[in-house]
Coordinates of N, CA, C and O in Angstrom, one line a residue:
X1 N 58.4 -63.3 -69.3 CA 57.5 -62.1 -69.9 C 56.8 -61.9 -68.4 O 56.4 -60.9 -68.7
X2 N 56.0 -62.9 -68.2 CA 55.5 -62.7 -66.6 C 56.4 -62.0 -65.7 O 55.7 -61.2 -65.1
X3 N 57.5 -62.3 -65.6 CA 58.1 -61.6 -64.1 C 58.4 -59.9 -64.8 O 58.1 -59.2 -63.9
X4 N 58.5 -59.8 -66.1 CA 59.1 -58.3 -66.4 C 57.5 -57.5 -66.3 O 57.3 -56.5 -65.7
X5 N 56.4 -58.2 -66.6 CA 54.9 -57.3 -66.4 C 54.6 -57.7 -65.2 O 54.2 -56.3 -64.7
X6 N 55.1 -58.5 -64.3 CA 54.8 -58.2 -62.6 C 55.7 -57.1 -62.1 O 55.3 -56.4 -61.3
X7 N 57.0 -57.0 -62.7 CA 57.7 -55.7 -62.1 C 57.5 -54.7 -62.5 O 57.2 -53.8 -61.7
X8 N 56.7 -54.5 -63.3 CA 56.0 -52.8 -64.3 C 54.8 -52.6 -63.3 O 54.7 -51.2 -62.9
X9 N 54.1 -53.7 -63.0 CA 52.6 -53.4 -62.4 C 53.0 -53.3 -61.0 O 52.4 -52.4 -60.4
X10 N 54.0 -53.9 -60.6 CA 54.2 -53.7 -58.8 C 55.2 -52.2 -59.1 O 54.7 -51.4 -57.8
X11 N 56.1 -51.8 -59.6 CA 56.9 -50.6 -59.5 C 56.2 -49.4 -60.2 O 56.7 -48.3 -59.9
X12 N 55.2 -49.6 -61.1 CA 55.0 -48.6 -61.8 C 54.0 -47.6 -61.2 O 53.3 -48.4 -60.0
X13 N 53.3 -46.5 -61.7 CA 52.5 -45.8 -60.9 C 51.3 -46.6 -60.8 O 50.0 -46.4 -59.8
X14 N 50.6 -47.7 -61.8 CA 49.2 -48.1 -61.4 C 48.1 -47.2 -61.8 O 47.1 -47.8 -61.7
X15 N 48.3 -46.5 -62.7 CA 47.4 -45.4 -63.2 C 46.5 -46.0 -64.1 O 45.2 -46.1 -64.1
X16 N 47.0 -47.2 -65.2 CA 46.4 -47.6 -66.2 C 45.4 -48.9 -65.3 O 43.9 -48.7 -65.9
X17 N 46.1 -49.5 -64.3 CA 45.1 -50.5 -63.7 C 43.9 -49.8 -62.7 O 42.9 -50.1 -62.6
X18 N 44.3 -48.4 -62.1 CA 43.4 -47.6 -61.4 C 42.3 -47.5 -62.5 O 41.3 -47.6 -61.7
X19 N 42.5 -46.7 -63.8 CA 41.4 -46.3 -64.6 C 40.6 -47.6 -65.3 O 39.4 -47.3 -65.5
X20 N 41.3 -48.6 -65.3 CA 40.5 -49.8 -65.6 C 39.9 -50.4 -64.5 O 38.2 -50.5 -64.9
X21 N 40.1 -50.3 -63.4 CA 39.0 -50.7 -62.3 C 38.0 -49.7 -62.2 O 36.8 -50.1 -62.0
X22 N 38.0 -48.2 -62.1 CA 37.3 -47.2 -62.1 C 35.8 -47.2 -63.5 O 34.8 -47.2 -63.3
X23 N 36.7 -47.3 -64.5 CA 35.7 -47.4 -66.1 C 35.4 -48.6 -66.2 O 34.4 -48.8 -67.4
X24 N 35.8 -49.8 -65.7 CA 35.0 -51.1 -66.1 C 35.9 -51.7 -67.0 O 35.3 -52.3 -68.3
X25 N 37.0 -51.0 -67.6 CA 37.5 -51.5 -69.0 C 38.5 -52.4 -68.7 O 39.5 -52.5 -67.2
X26 N 39.2 -53.2 -69.9 CA 40.6 -53.8 -69.6 C 41.3 -52.9 -69.3 O 42.0 -52.2 -70.2
X27 N 42.4 -53.3 -68.3 CA 43.7 -52.6 -68.3 C 44.6 -52.6 -69.5 O 45.0 -51.7 -70.0
X28 N 44.9 -53.8 -70.3 CA 45.5 -54.1 -71.5 C 45.0 -53.0 -72.4 O 46.1 -52.4 -73.3
X29 N 43.8 -52.7 -72.9 CA 43.0 -51.7 -73.9 C 43.7 -50.5 -73.3 O 44.1 -49.9 -74.3
X30 N 43.6 -49.8 -71.9 CA 43.8 -48.6 -71.6 C 45.4 -48.4 -71.9 O 46.2 -47.4 -72.2
X31 N 46.2 -49.6 -71.4 CA 47.7 -49.4 -71.7 C 48.4 -49.3 -73.4 O 48.9 -48.4 -73.7
X32 N 47.4 -50.2 -74.2 CA 47.8 -49.9 -75.6 C 47.3 -48.6 -76.2 O 47.9 -47.8 -76.8
X33 N 46.5 -47.9 -75.2 CA 45.8 -46.6 -75.6 C 46.6 -45.7 -75.3 O 47.6 -44.9 -76.2
X34 N 47.9 -45.6 -74.5 CA 48.7 -44.8 -73.8 C 49.7 -45.0 -74.5 O 50.4 -44.0 -75.2
X35 N 50.2 -46.3 -75.3 CA 51.1 -46.5 -76.1 C 50.9 -46.2 -77.7 O 51.8 -45.0 -77.9
X36 N 49.9 -46.1 -78.1 CA 49.4 -45.9 -79.2 C 49.4 -44.2 -79.3 O 49.9 -43.6 -80.0
X37 N 48.8 -43.6 -78.4 CA 48.6 -42.3 -78.5 C 50.1 -41.5 -78.2 O 49.9 -40.3 -78.9
X38 N 50.9 -41.9 -77.3 CA 52.1 -41.6 -77.3 C 53.0 -41.4 -78.5 O 53.8 -40.6 -78.9
X39 N 52.7 -42.5 -79.2 CA 53.6 -42.5 -80.4 C 53.0 -41.7 -81.7 O 53.7 -40.8 -82.4
X40 N 51.7 -41.5 -81.7 CA 50.9 -40.8 -82.7 C 51.0 -39.2 -82.6 O 51.0 -38.4 -83.1
X41 N 51.1 -38.7 -81.1 CA 51.2 -37.3 -80.8 C 52.3 -37.0 -80.1 O 52.6 -36.0 -79.2
X42 N 53.6 -38.0 -80.5 CA 54.8 -37.6 -79.9 C 55.1 -37.5 -78.1 O 55.8 -36.3 -77.7
X43 N 54.4 -38.0 -77.4 CA 54.8 -38.3 -76.1 C 54.0 -37.2 -75.0 O 53.7 -37.3 -74.2
X44 N 52.8 -36.4 -75.9 CA 51.9 -35.6 -74.9 C 50.9 -36.7 -73.9 O 50.5 -36.0 -72.3
X45 N 50.6 -37.6 -74.3 CA 50.1 -38.3 -73.1 C 50.8 -39.0 -71.9 O 50.1 -39.1 -70.8
X46 N 52.2 -38.9 -72.1 CA 52.7 -38.8 -71.0 C 52.6 -38.2 -70.1 O 52.7 -38.8 -68.7
X47 N 52.5 -37.1 -70.3 CA 52.2 -36.1 -69.4 C 50.8 -36.2 -68.4 O 51.1 -36.0 -67.4
X48 N 50.0 -36.7 -69.0 CA 48.7 -36.8 -68.7 C 48.6 -37.8 -67.4 O 48.4 -37.8 -66.8
X49 N 49.8 -39.1 -68.4 CA 50.1 -40.2 -67.4 C 50.7 -39.9 -65.9 O 50.2 -40.5 -64.8
X50 N 51.5 -39.0 -66.1 CA 52.4 -38.5 -64.9 C 51.3 -37.4 -64.1 O 51.5 -37.7 -63.0
X51 N 50.9 -36.8 -64.7 CA 49.8 -36.3 -64.0 C 48.9 -36.9 -63.1 O 48.6 -36.7 -61.8
X52 N 48.2 -37.9 -64.0 CA 47.6 -38.7 -63.0 C 48.1 -39.6 -62.0 O 47.6 -39.5 -61.0
X53 N 49.1 -40.0 -62.4 CA 49.9 -40.7 -61.4 C 50.3 -39.9 -59.9 O 50.4 -40.0 -58.5
X54 N 50.4 -38.8 -60.4 CA 50.8 -37.8 -59.3 C 49.8 -37.6 -58.0 O 49.3 -37.5 -57.1
X55 N 48.7 -37.3 -58.7 CA 47.1 -37.1 -58.3 C 46.9 -38.1 -57.5 O 46.2 -38.2 -56.0
X56 N 47.2 -39.6 -58.1 CA 47.2 -40.6 -57.2 C 47.7 -41.1 -56.1 O 47.5 -41.3 -54.6
X57 N 48.9 -40.2 -56.1 CA 50.1 -40.7 -55.2 C 49.7 -39.3 -53.6 O 49.8 -40.1 -52.8
X58 N 49.3 -38.5 -54.1 CA 48.7 -37.3 -53.3 C 47.3 -37.9 -52.3 O 47.5 -37.7 -51.2
X59 N 46.5 -38.6 -53.4 CA 45.2 -38.7 -52.8 C 45.9 -39.9 -51.7 O 45.1 -40.1 -50.4
X60 N 46.6 -41.0 -52.1 CA 46.8 -42.3 -51.3 C 47.7 -41.4 -49.9 O 47.3 -41.7 -48.7
X61 N 48.5 -40.4 -50.1 CA 49.0 -40.2 -49.1 C 48.1 -39.1 -47.9 O 48.5 -39.5 -46.9
X62 N 47.3 -38.9 -48.7 CA 46.5 -37.9 -47.7 C 45.5 -38.8 -46.9 O 44.8 -39.0 -45.9
X63 N 45.3 -39.9 -47.7 CA 44.3 -41.0 -46.9 C 45.3 -41.9 -45.8 O 44.4 -42.0 -44.7
X64 N 46.1 -41.8 -46.2 CA 47.3 -42.5 -45.1 C 47.4 -41.7 -43.8 O 47.3 -42.0 -42.7
X65 N 47.2 -40.3 -44.3 CA 47.3 -39.5 -42.8 C 46.2 -39.2 -42.2 O 46.1 -38.9 -40.8
X66 N 45.4 -39.4 -43.1 CA 44.0 -39.1 -41.9 C 43.5 -40.2 -41.2 O 42.6 -40.2 -40.3
X67 N 44.2 -41.6 -41.7 CA 43.6 -42.9 -40.9 C 44.6 -43.0 -39.5 O 44.2 -43.8 -39.1
X68 N 45.7 -42.0 -39.1 CA 46.4 -42.2 -38.4 C 45.6 -42.0 -36.9 O 45.3 -41.4 -37.0
X69 N 46.2 -42.8 -36.0 CA 45.6 -42.6 -34.6 C 46.2 -41.3 -34.1 O 45.5 -40.6 -33.0
X70 N 47.3 -40.4 -34.5 CA 47.5 -39.2 -33.6 C 46.9 -38.1 -34.9 O 47.3 -36.8 -34.6
X71 N 46.0 -38.2 -35.6 CA 45.6 -37.1 -36.5 C 44.4 -36.7 -35.5 O 43.8 -37.2 -34.6
X72 N 44.5 -35.1 -35.6 CA 43.4 -34.1 -34.5 C 42.8 -33.8 -35.5 O 42.5 -33.0 -36.4

């Protein structure tokens, strides 16, 4: 079970982990919220999750490009 969890934490976007760090909440609680909310609202939190993942990826890409020695 730990291997499966580690795989998803490495290869997923890490949105729940990042939210947990920022808000000071347990990551498992945030994951459970997304799971339950997805079942209750027929998947609309999945769109929020994907939007957050997209924003995090763009921000990470912009930070990397600014740290380049070739950036003017």
